Amino acid sequence: MRGDFLFTSESVTEGHPDKIADQISDAILDALITKDPESRVACETLVTTGLVMIAGEVTSRGMAEVNIPEVVRGVIKRIGYDDSRIGFDYKSCSVLTSIHEQSSDISQGVNADKRRKKEQGAGDQGMMFGYACDETKELMPMPITLAHGLTKRLTEARRRKILPFLRPDGKSQVTVQYRDGKPQRVTAVVIAAQHTPEARYREIREGIIEEVIRKVIPARLISKNTKYHINSTGRFEIGGPHGDTGLTGRKIIADTYGGFGHHGGGCFSGKDPSKVDRSATYMARYIAKNMVAASLAGKIEIQLAYIIGRADPVSVMINTYGTGRLPERKLERLAHDHFKLKPAKIIQELNLLRPIYTKTAAYGHFGQSDPDFTWERTDKKEALKRALKI
């Protein structure tokens, strides 16, 4: 990537249709893991006007104890769709389910067998990426960090009635100007915020600039040339599942790094940690973040790749984009030496057999300070720093 450029990232609120679907899928996963930590779950959700449909593969001893419609309605209520006048309501929407057991062809390759000395294998083939950089205190790219901050603030302003005209659906988009590869200023901010019918455009625009944008984006990043685009069509009254169908896994770039680096293509929500789409991506972030925290590089991307039924990754690749203080091959060796890369070990290292996933399904899986996001720890930093002295 060249030194001078503009880069844009997007985030969405928890009331966006795709994020509703992600949160429902992860809430079902959490409910099942609560009853049976060894649950195998691949749960997909579709939401549209008056309807939620759940489909997928589940093998769990807790399946009979989980009331899926009750879980679904609880998520929708918490988000704020509690009035039929909004176009979607937890009390009146239909909930359909079509769930069957995980294929035995898959489970025989994934499940560990101590009698045969067989390790737990990866739940599927694929490649996963992790990324970290020194642009922000979260060691995340600035555009996605600011975009998430805006959507979180939209939700806060709605819930606390700071902007009483707001409804649950919304999006943000932030464009950052880079010089010599470093973020300098914000050139454009886009907000799309669902609102009540009686709200006037001027009220919406002024309220969002004052109570959302200026509360999130530091003044040093704003100039007289920064452009604000608020509800660019003029109205955003019809939103949520009534305005747009939502599906699990359609916001994978907002879930990760906002378009910086690569993406393996697999989503996270609704998948238990035996699926390396989720667990290995968390581990890749853990490795990258600790290496940047240890000042081994200013920017790192790591790729892990797996095949179904096998425990060891088939490849580990690190790219520092020319910012590394050690050769990339040595960093790859450090990844092998300091981090667990087999699925069962990743699950153990990051303590993933817990009902922690619903809260990962909005505002990004990375860069958050919640202690349950174990992949955000930098506890390997000091051990990695010692590599610079060898």
C-alpha positions as a LaTeX table, in Angstrom:
\begin{tabular}{lrrr}
\hline
Residue & $x$ (\AA) & $y$ (\AA) & $z$ (\AA) \\
\hline
Met1 & 0.00 & 0.00 & 0.00 \\
Arg2 & 1.42 & 3.38 & $-1.00$ \\
Gly3 & 2.30 & 6.01 & 1.59 \\
Asp4 & $-0.33$ & 8.68 & 0.75 \\
Phe5 & $-3.93$ & 7.54 & 0.37 \\
Leu6 & $-7.50$ & 7.75 & 1.64 \\
Phe7 & $-8.96$ & 4.72 & 3.38 \\
Thr8 & $-12.60$ & 4.15 & 4.34 \\
Ser9 & $-14.15$ & 1.70 & 6.80 \\
Glu10 & $-17.76$ & 0.96 & 7.74 \\
Ser11 & $-19.58$ & $-0.11$ & 10.90 \\
Val12 & $-23.23$ & $-0.83$ & 11.65 \\
Thr13 & $-25.33$ & $-0.61$ & 14.81 \\
Glu14 & $-26.67$ & $-3.61$ & 16.70 \\
Gly15 & $-30.08$ & $-2.83$ & 15.17 \\
His16 & $-28.88$ & $-3.31$ & 11.59 \\
Pro17 & $-30.64$ & $-6.37$ & 10.07 \\
Asp18 & $-27.42$ & $-8.31$ & 9.43 \\
Lys19 & $-26.22$ & $-7.62$ & 12.96 \\
Ile20 & $-29.56$ & $-8.73$ & 14.41 \\
Ala21 & $-28.99$ & $-12.03$ & 12.59 \\
Asp22 & $-25.42$ & $-12.32$ & 13.92 \\
Gln23 & $-26.52$ & $-11.64$ & 17.49 \\
Ile24 & $-29.35$ & $-14.17$ & 17.30 \\
Ser25 & $-27.00$ & $-16.86$ & 15.94 \\
Asp26 & $-24.48$ & $-16.18$ & 18.71 \\
Ala27 & $-27.17$ & $-16.02$ & 21.40 \\
Ile28 & $-28.31$ & $-19.51$ & 20.39 \\
Leu29 & $-24.67$ & $-20.65$ & 20.48 \\
Asp30 & $-24.29$ & $-19.16$ & 23.98 \\
Ala31 & $-27.46$ & $-20.86$ & 25.21 \\
Leu32 & $-26.25$ & $-24.22$ & 23.95 \\
Ile33 & $-22.71$ & $-23.81$ & 25.32 \\
Thr34 & $-24.20$ & $-22.90$ & 28.70 \\
Lys35 & $-25.94$ & $-26.29$ & 28.79 \\
Asp36 & $-23.15$ & $-28.25$ & 27.07 \\
Pro37 & $-19.70$ & $-26.67$ & 26.54 \\
Glu38 & $-18.87$ & $-29.34$ & 23.97 \\
Ser39 & $-21.77$ & $-28.33$ & 21.71 \\
Arg40 & $-21.14$ & $-28.39$ & 17.97 \\
Val41 & $-23.05$ & $-25.49$ & 16.46 \\
Ala42 & $-23.38$ & $-23.98$ & 13.00 \\
Cys43 & $-26.39$ & $-21.69$ & 13.25 \\
Glu44 & $-27.64$ & $-19.35$ & 10.51 \\
Thr45 & $-30.33$ & $-16.68$ & 10.93 \\
Leu46 & $-32.50$ & $-14.78$ & 8.45 \\
Val47 & $-34.61$ & $-11.81$ & 9.55 \\
Thr48 & $-37.19$ & $-9.97$ & 7.47 \\
Thr49 & $-40.54$ & $-8.27$ & 8.00 \\
Gly50 & $-42.33$ & $-10.17$ & 10.77 \\
Leu51 & $-40.15$ & $-13.28$ & 10.44 \\
Val52 & $-37.04$ & $-14.86$ & 11.91 \\
Met53 & $-35.82$ & $-18.15$ & 10.44 \\
Ile54 & $-33.15$ & $-20.28$ & 12.11 \\
Ala55 & $-31.38$ & $-23.07$ & 10.22 \\
Gly56 & $-28.23$ & $-25.06$ & 10.77 \\
Glu57 & $-26.51$ & $-28.06$ & 12.25 \\
Val58 & $-26.36$ & $-28.66$ & 16.00 \\
Thr59 & $-25.13$ & $-31.57$ & 18.05 \\
Ser60 & $-25.54$ & $-30.79$ & 21.74 \\
Arg61 & $-26.67$ & $-32.51$ & 24.92 \\
Gly62 & $-28.35$ & $-29.23$ & 25.80 \\
Met63 & $-30.50$ & $-28.95$ & 22.69 \\
Ala64 & $-33.69$ & $-30.12$ & 24.39 \\
Glu65 & $-33.23$ & $-27.58$ & 27.19 \\
Val66 & $-32.88$ & $-24.50$ & 24.95 \\
Asn67 & $-36.04$ & $-22.68$ & 23.93 \\
Ile68 & $-34.87$ & $-21.18$ & 20.66 \\
Pro69 & $-37.88$ & $-18.88$ & 20.06 \\
Glu70 & $-37.45$ & $-17.49$ & 23.56 \\
Val71 & $-33.75$ & $-16.82$ & 22.91 \\
Val72 & $-34.57$ & $-15.14$ & 19.60 \\
Arg73 & $-37.23$ & $-12.87$ & 21.10 \\
Gly74 & $-34.93$ & $-11.93$ & 23.95 \\
Val75 & $-32.26$ & $-10.67$ & 21.54 \\
Ile76 & $-34.75$ & $-8.66$ & 19.49 \\
Lys77 & $-36.22$ & $-7.09$ & 22.64 \\
Arg78 & $-32.81$ & $-6.17$ & 24.03 \\
Ile79 & $-31.81$ & $-4.47$ & 20.78 \\
Gly80 & $-34.93$ & $-2.32$ & 20.93 \\
Tyr81 & $-37.44$ & $-3.71$ & 18.43 \\
Asp82 & $-40.32$ & $-3.70$ & 20.89 \\
Asp83 & $-43.04$ & $-1.81$ & 19.04 \\
Ser84 & $-44.90$ & $-2.97$ & 15.93 \\
Arg85 & $-44.92$ & 0.63 & 14.68 \\
Ile86 & $-41.18$ & 0.30 & 14.04 \\
Gly87 & $-41.94$ & $-2.50$ & 11.58 \\
Phe88 & $-40.41$ & $-5.32$ & 13.63 \\
Asp89 & $-41.46$ & $-6.45$ & 17.09 \\
Tyr90 & $-40.15$ & $-9.24$ & 19.33 \\
Lys91 & $-43.68$ & $-10.03$ & 20.55 \\
Ser92 & $-45.37$ & $-10.49$ & 17.17 \\
Cys93 & $-42.67$ & $-11.78$ & 14.79 \\
Ser94 & $-42.82$ & $-15.43$ & 13.74 \\
Val95 & $-39.87$ & $-17.69$ & 14.59 \\
Leu96 & $-39.26$ & $-20.74$ & 12.39 \\
Thr97 & $-36.54$ & $-23.32$ & 12.98 \\
Ser98 & $-34.96$ & $-25.97$ & 10.78 \\
Ile99 & $-32.08$ & $-27.57$ & 12.68 \\
His100 & $-30.52$ & $-31.01$ & 12.31 \\
Glu101 & $-27.43$ & $-32.76$ & 13.68 \\
Gln102 & $-23.89$ & $-32.16$ & 12.48 \\
Ser103 & $-22.84$ & $-34.52$ & 9.72 \\
Ser104 & $-21.09$ & $-37.64$ & 11.03 \\
Asp105 & $-18.60$ & $-37.24$ & 8.16 \\
Ile106 & $-17.51$ & $-33.97$ & 9.73 \\
Ser107 & $-17.62$ & $-35.03$ & 13.37 \\
Gln108 & $-15.41$ & $-38.09$ & 12.82 \\
Gly109 & $-12.66$ & $-35.80$ & 11.58 \\
Val110 & $-13.08$ & $-33.15$ & 14.27 \\
Asn111 & $-13.70$ & $-35.04$ & 17.50 \\
Ala112 & $-10.72$ & $-36.14$ & 19.57 \\
Asp113 & $-10.35$ & $-39.84$ & 20.44 \\
Lys114 & $-7.98$ & $-40.47$ & 23.37 \\
Arg115 & $-8.16$ & $-44.26$ & 22.91 \\
Arg116 & $-6.78$ & $-43.93$ & 19.39 \\
Lys117 & $-4.47$ & $-41.04$ & 20.40 \\
Lys118 & $-6.29$ & $-38.84$ & 17.89 \\
Glu119 & $-6.21$ & $-35.09$ & 18.43 \\
Gln120 & $-9.13$ & $-32.76$ & 17.79 \\
Gly121 & $-8.95$ & $-31.69$ & 14.17 \\
Ala122 & $-9.95$ & $-28.46$ & 12.50 \\
Gly123 & $-13.68$ & $-28.19$ & 11.82 \\
Asp124 & $-13.15$ & $-27.21$ & 8.18 \\
Gln125 & $-10.53$ & $-26.22$ & 5.67 \\
Gly126 & $-9.70$ & $-22.59$ & 5.05 \\
Met127 & $-7.40$ & $-19.68$ & 5.78 \\
Met128 & $-7.75$ & $-17.15$ & 8.56 \\
Phe129 & $-6.11$ & $-13.75$ & 9.00 \\
Gly130 & $-5.15$ & $-11.65$ & 11.99 \\
Tyr131 & $-3.99$ & $-8.06$ & 11.94 \\
Ala132 & $-2.64$ & $-5.42$ & 14.30 \\
Cys133 & $-1.02$ & $-2.02$ & 13.89 \\
Asp134 & 0.17 & 0.84 & 16.06 \\
Glu135 & $-2.28$ & 3.47 & 14.76 \\
Thr136 & $-4.53$ & 3.41 & 17.85 \\
Lys137 & $-4.28$ & 2.36 & 21.49 \\
Glu138 & $-6.40$ & $-0.69$ & 20.58 \\
Leu139 & $-3.71$ & $-1.63$ & 18.02 \\
Met140 & $-6.38$ & $-1.45$ & 15.33 \\
Pro141 & $-6.65$ & 0.55 & 12.09 \\
Met142 & $-7.99$ & 4.04 & 12.78 \\
Pro143 & $-10.86$ & 4.04 & 10.23 \\
Ile144 & $-12.62$ & 0.99 & 11.68 \\
Thr145 & $-11.95$ & 2.11 & 15.27 \\
Leu146 & $-13.65$ & 5.45 & 14.61 \\
Ala147 & $-16.49$ & 3.83 & 12.64 \\
His148 & $-17.26$ & 1.47 & 15.54 \\
Gly149 & $-17.08$ & 4.36 & 17.97 \\
Leu150 & $-19.74$ & 6.21 & 15.98 \\
Thr151 & $-22.18$ & 3.29 & 15.84 \\
Lys152 & $-21.72$ & 2.60 & 19.55 \\
Arg153 & $-22.45$ & 6.25 & 20.25 \\
Leu154 & $-25.55$ & 6.15 & 18.03 \\
Thr155 & $-26.85$ & 3.29 & 20.14 \\
Glu156 & $-25.93$ & 5.04 & 23.39 \\
Ala157 & $-27.65$ & 8.25 & 22.25 \\
Arg158 & $-30.78$ & 6.23 & 21.43 \\
Arg159 & $-30.86$ & 4.20 & 24.64 \\
Arg160 & $-30.19$ & 7.20 & 26.89 \\
Lys161 & $-32.63$ & 9.35 & 24.87 \\
Ile162 & $-29.94$ & 11.93 & 24.20 \\
Leu163 & $-31.33$ & 11.94 & 20.65 \\
Pro164 & $-34.90$ & 10.71 & 21.22 \\
Phe165 & $-35.69$ & 10.53 & 17.50 \\
Leu166 & $-33.23$ & 7.67 & 16.91 \\
Arg167 & $-34.35$ & 4.11 & 16.18 \\
Pro168 & $-32.21$ & 0.94 & 16.29 \\
Asp169 & $-30.92$ & 0.68 & 12.70 \\
Gly170 & $-27.89$ & 2.65 & 11.62 \\
Lys171 & $-24.53$ & 2.75 & 9.86 \\
Ser172 & $-21.34$ & 4.76 & 9.93 \\
Gln173 & $-18.49$ & 5.22 & 7.49 \\
Val174 & $-15.21$ & 7.05 & 8.10 \\
Thr175 & $-12.58$ & 8.12 & 5.57 \\
Val176 & $-9.07$ & 8.80 & 6.89 \\
Gln177 & $-6.26$ & 10.48 & 5.01 \\
Tyr178 & $-2.85$ & 8.82 & 5.34 \\
Arg179 & 0.53 & 10.40 & 4.67 \\
Asp180 & 3.67 & 8.30 & 4.64 \\
Gly181 & 1.46 & 5.43 & 5.81 \\
Lys182 & 0.32 & 7.25 & 8.97 \\
Pro183 & $-3.23$ & 8.53 & 9.65 \\
Gln184 & $-3.43$ & 12.33 & 9.58 \\
Arg185 & $-7.03$ & 13.48 & 9.52 \\
Val186 & $-10.63$ & 12.49 & 8.84 \\
Thr187 & $-11.83$ & 13.73 & 5.46 \\
Ala188 & $-15.40$ & 12.38 & 5.48 \\
Val189 & $-17.93$ & 10.98 & 7.95 \\
Val190 & $-21.08$ & 9.21 & 6.81 \\
Ile191 & $-23.95$ & 8.45 & 9.19 \\
Ala192 & $-27.20$ & 6.72 & 8.27 \\
Ala193 & $-29.51$ & 6.73 & 11.29 \\
Gln194 & $-33.05$ & 5.39 & 11.43 \\
His195 & $-35.42$ & 7.90 & 12.99 \\
Thr196 & $-39.01$ & 8.56 & 14.05 \\
Pro197 & $-41.50$ & 9.86 & 11.46 \\
Glu198 & $-41.85$ & 13.30 & 13.02 \\
Ala199 & $-38.11$ & 14.07 & 13.13 \\
Arg200 & $-36.96$ & 16.90 & 10.86 \\
Tyr201 & $-33.80$ & 16.62 & 8.78 \\
Arg202 & $-32.13$ & 19.65 & 10.32 \\
Glu203 & $-32.76$ & 18.31 & 13.82 \\
Ile204 & $-31.31$ & 14.94 & 12.83 \\
Arg205 & $-28.22$ & 16.40 & 11.18 \\
Glu206 & $-27.37$ & 18.88 & 13.91 \\
Gly207 & $-28.03$ & 16.37 & 16.68 \\
Ile208 & $-25.85$ & 13.68 & 15.15 \\
Ile209 & $-22.96$ & 16.05 & 14.41 \\
Glu210 & $-23.02$ & 17.43 & 17.94 \\
Glu211 & $-23.90$ & 14.34 & 20.02 \\
Val212 & $-22.34$ & 11.57 & 17.97 \\
Ile213 & $-19.55$ & 12.72 & 15.67 \\
Arg214 & $-18.01$ & 15.34 & 17.96 \\
Lys215 & $-18.24$ & 12.99 & 20.94 \\
Val216 & $-16.26$ & 10.28 & 19.13 \\
Ile217 & $-13.80$ & 11.78 & 16.65 \\
Pro218 & $-11.01$ & 13.81 & 18.30 \\
Ala219 & $-10.95$ & 17.46 & 17.29 \\
Arg220 & $-7.34$ & 17.12 & 16.13 \\
Leu221 & $-8.53$ & 14.80 & 13.33 \\
Ile222 & $-11.23$ & 17.19 & 12.09 \\
Ser223 & $-10.57$ & 20.12 & 9.76 \\
Lys224 & $-12.70$ & 22.76 & 8.08 \\
Asn225 & $-12.64$ & 20.54 & 4.98 \\
Thr226 & $-14.07$ & 17.47 & 6.71 \\
Lys227 & $-17.35$ & 16.50 & 5.04 \\
Tyr228 & $-20.38$ & 15.25 & 6.99 \\
His229 & $-22.95$ & 13.15 & 5.13 \\
Ile230 & $-25.96$ & 12.54 & 7.38 \\
Asn231 & $-28.88$ & 10.47 & 6.02 \\
Ser232 & $-27.92$ & 11.32 & 2.47 \\
Thr233 & $-31.28$ & 10.35 & 0.95 \\
Gly234 & $-33.05$ & 12.78 & 3.24 \\
Arg235 & $-35.11$ & 10.20 & 5.19 \\
Phe236 & $-34.41$ & 6.92 & 6.98 \\
Glu237 & $-37.68$ & 6.13 & 8.68 \\
Ile238 & $-38.12$ & 2.56 & 7.39 \\
Gly239 & $-35.29$ & 0.42 & 8.75 \\
Gly240 & $-34.37$ & $-2.81$ & 10.45 \\
Pro241 & $-35.69$ & $-6.09$ & 9.04 \\
His242 & $-38.75$ & $-4.24$ & 7.70 \\
Gly243 & $-36.49$ & $-2.24$ & 5.40 \\
Asp244 & $-33.88$ & $-4.85$ & 4.52 \\
Thr245 & $-33.48$ & $-8.60$ & 4.97 \\
Gly246 & $-30.68$ & $-9.56$ & 7.35 \\
Leu247 & $-28.47$ & $-12.65$ & 7.24 \\
Thr248 & $-25.78$ & $-14.08$ & 9.48 \\
Gly249 & $-22.26$ & $-13.42$ & 8.24 \\
Arg250 & $-22.82$ & $-10.49$ & 5.88 \\
Lys251 & $-20.70$ & $-7.99$ & 7.80 \\
Ile252 & $-17.38$ & $-9.83$ & 7.96 \\
Ile253 & $-15.30$ & $-6.75$ & 7.11 \\
Ala254 & $-16.96$ & $-4.65$ & 9.82 \\
Asp255 & $-16.41$ & $-7.63$ & 12.14 \\
Thr256 & $-12.65$ & $-7.59$ & 11.54 \\
Tyr257 & $-10.39$ & $-4.74$ & 10.41 \\
Gly258 & $-12.56$ & $-2.60$ & 8.17 \\
Gly259 & $-10.86$ & $-3.75$ & 4.99 \\
Phe260 & $-7.25$ & $-3.41$ & 6.11 \\
Gly261 & $-5.38$ & $-6.61$ & 5.38 \\
His262 & $-6.96$ & $-9.73$ & 3.96 \\
His263 & $-9.97$ & $-11.84$ & 4.94 \\
Gly264 & $-10.29$ & $-15.60$ & 4.61 \\
Gly265 & $-14.01$ & $-15.38$ & 3.81 \\
Gly266 & $-15.48$ & $-17.26$ & 6.76 \\
Cys267 & $-17.77$ & $-15.48$ & 9.20 \\
Phe268 & $-17.76$ & $-16.04$ & 12.97 \\
Ser269 & $-21.27$ & $-15.77$ & 14.35 \\
Gly270 & $-23.23$ & $-18.94$ & 15.10 \\
Lys271 & $-20.10$ & $-21.11$ & 15.01 \\
Asp272 & $-18.71$ & $-22.91$ & 18.04 \\
Pro273 & $-14.93$ & $-22.66$ & 18.55 \\
Ser274 & $-14.21$ & $-26.04$ & 16.95 \\
Lys275 & $-14.72$ & $-24.09$ & 13.72 \\
Val276 & $-11.33$ & $-22.55$ & 12.95 \\
Asp277 & $-13.08$ & $-19.78$ & 11.01 \\
Arg278 & $-13.70$ & $-18.39$ & 14.47 \\
Ser279 & $-11.10$ & $-19.75$ & 16.86 \\
Ala280 & $-8.07$ & $-19.56$ & 14.56 \\
Thr281 & $-8.97$ & $-16.01$ & 13.50 \\
Tyr282 & $-9.07$ & $-15.06$ & 17.18 \\
Met283 & $-5.66$ & $-16.69$ & 17.64 \\
Ala284 & $-4.25$ & $-14.89$ & 14.60 \\
Arg285 & $-5.35$ & $-11.55$ & 16.10 \\
Tyr286 & $-3.83$ & $-12.58$ & 19.47 \\
Ile287 & $-0.48$ & $-13.29$ & 17.82 \\
Ala288 & $-0.48$ & $-10.13$ & 15.71 \\
Lys289 & $-1.52$ & $-7.88$ & 18.61 \\
Asn290 & 1.14 & $-9.24$ & 20.96 \\
Met291 & 3.86 & $-8.85$ & 18.34 \\
Val292 & 2.92 & $-5.23$ & 17.69 \\
Ala293 & 2.62 & $-4.58$ & 21.44 \\
Ala294 & 6.14 & $-5.99$ & 21.79 \\
Ser295 & 7.36 & $-3.52$ & 19.11 \\
Leu296 & 8.44 & $-6.32$ & 16.81 \\
Ala297 & 6.73 & $-4.39$ & 14.00 \\
Gly298 & 4.48 & $-1.38$ & 13.49 \\
Lys299 & 2.03 & $-3.42$ & 11.45 \\
Ile300 & 1.57 & $-7.18$ & 11.16 \\
Glu301 & $-0.73$ & $-9.50$ & 9.26 \\
Ile302 & $-0.69$ & $-13.22$ & 9.96 \\
Gln303 & $-2.30$ & $-15.99$ & 7.95 \\
Leu304 & $-3.10$ & $-19.42$ & 9.39 \\
Ala305 & $-4.43$ & $-22.21$ & 7.16 \\
Tyr306 & $-6.03$ & $-25.54$ & 8.11 \\
Ile307 & $-7.60$ & $-28.61$ & 6.57 \\
Ile308 & $-10.55$ & $-30.46$ & 8.01 \\
Gly309 & $-9.73$ & $-33.21$ & 10.49 \\
Arg310 & $-6.08$ & $-32.21$ & 10.98 \\
Ala311 & $-4.75$ & $-30.47$ & 14.08 \\
Asp312 & $-1.65$ & $-28.68$ & 12.83 \\
Pro313 & $-1.96$ & $-25.72$ & 10.49 \\
Val314 & $-0.71$ & $-26.38$ & 6.98 \\
Ser315 & 0.86 & $-22.93$ & 6.83 \\
Val316 & 1.76 & $-19.91$ & 8.92 \\
Met317 & 2.65 & $-16.65$ & 7.17 \\
Ile318 & 3.55 & $-13.23$ & 8.59 \\
Asn319 & 3.80 & $-9.97$ & 6.66 \\
Thr320 & 5.09 & $-6.82$ & 8.38 \\
Tyr321 & 4.80 & $-4.56$ & 5.31 \\
Gly322 & 8.40 & $-3.50$ & 5.79 \\
Thr323 & 7.89 & $-2.41$ & 9.42 \\
Gly324 & 9.45 & $-5.46$ & 11.11 \\
Arg325 & 12.44 & $-5.29$ & 13.43 \\
Leu326 & 13.09 & $-8.98$ & 12.85 \\
Pro327 & 12.94 & $-11.05$ & 9.64 \\
Glu328 & 9.46 & $-12.37$ & 8.92 \\
Arg329 & 10.66 & $-15.99$ & 8.96 \\
Lys330 & 11.90 & $-15.45$ & 12.51 \\
Leu331 & 8.53 & $-13.96$ & 13.50 \\
Glu332 & 6.84 & $-17.04$ & 12.07 \\
Arg333 & 9.13 & $-19.18$ & 14.23 \\
Leu334 & 8.18 & $-17.09$ & 17.27 \\
Ala335 & 4.51 & $-17.67$ & 16.48 \\
His336 & 5.11 & $-21.42$ & 16.57 \\
Asp337 & 7.19 & $-21.20$ & 19.76 \\
His338 & 4.97 & $-18.87$ & 21.84 \\
Phe339 & 1.41 & $-19.58$ & 20.70 \\
Lys340 & $-0.83$ & $-22.64$ & 20.52 \\
Leu341 & $-1.92$ & $-23.30$ & 16.95 \\
Lys342 & $-3.83$ & $-26.60$ & 17.19 \\
Pro343 & $-7.64$ & $-26.21$ & 17.53 \\
Ala344 & $-7.93$ & $-27.84$ & 20.97 \\
Lys345 & $-4.99$ & $-25.82$ & 22.28 \\
Ile346 & $-6.39$ & $-22.57$ & 20.85 \\
Ile347 & $-9.70$ & $-23.24$ & 22.59 \\
Gln348 & $-7.87$ & $-23.93$ & 25.86 \\
Glu349 & $-5.44$ & $-20.99$ & 25.57 \\
Leu350 & $-8.20$ & $-18.46$ & 24.84 \\
Asn351 & $-10.78$ & $-20.12$ & 27.12 \\
Leu352 & $-13.37$ & $-20.30$ & 24.35 \\
Leu353 & $-15.81$ & $-22.88$ & 25.75 \\
Arg354 & $-17.87$ & $-20.19$ & 27.48 \\
Pro355 & $-21.08$ & $-18.32$ & 26.59 \\
Ile356 & $-19.27$ & $-15.13$ & 25.56 \\
Tyr357 & $-20.27$ & $-14.85$ & 21.92 \\
Thr358 & $-23.41$ & $-12.71$ & 21.77 \\
Lys359 & $-21.45$ & $-9.62$ & 22.75 \\
Thr360 & $-18.85$ & $-10.26$ & 20.04 \\
Ala361 & $-21.56$ & $-9.99$ & 17.38 \\
Ala362 & $-21.84$ & $-6.17$ & 17.36 \\
Tyr363 & $-19.20$ & $-3.43$ & 17.00 \\
Gly364 & $-16.39$ & $-5.77$ & 15.97 \\
His365 & $-14.70$ & $-8.87$ & 17.32 \\
Phe366 & $-11.39$ & $-7.03$ & 17.72 \\
Gly367 & $-10.23$ & $-3.88$ & 19.46 \\
Gln368 & $-12.71$ & $-4.14$ & 22.35 \\
Ser369 & $-11.59$ & $-3.96$ & 25.99 \\
Asp370 & $-13.99$ & $-6.56$ & 27.43 \\
Pro371 & $-11.97$ & $-9.09$ & 29.52 \\
Asp372 & $-13.93$ & $-11.95$ & 27.95 \\
Phe373 & $-12.25$ & $-11.07$ & 24.64 \\
Thr374 & $-9.18$ & $-13.07$ & 25.64 \\
Trp375 & $-7.62$ & $-12.69$ & 22.18 \\
Glu376 & $-7.18$ & $-8.98$ & 22.97 \\
Arg377 & $-4.74$ & $-9.62$ & 25.83 \\
Thr378 & $-1.11$ & $-8.64$ & 25.40 \\
Asp379 & 0.25 & $-11.05$ & 28.01 \\
Lys380 & 2.87 & $-12.49$ & 25.62 \\
Lys381 & 4.42 & $-9.07$ & 25.02 \\
Glu382 & 7.35 & $-9.34$ & 27.43 \\
Ala383 & 8.34 & $-12.83$ & 26.29 \\
Leu384 & 8.32 & $-11.65$ & 22.69 \\
Lys385 & 10.36 & $-8.54$ & 23.53 \\
Arg386 & 13.16 & $-10.79$ & 24.70 \\
Ala387 & 13.49 & $-12.04$ & 21.12 \\
Leu388 & 14.88 & $-8.61$ & 20.19 \\
Lys389 & 17.78 & $-9.11$ & 22.59 \\
Ile390 & 18.82 & $-12.54$ & 21.34 \\
\hline
\end{tabular}
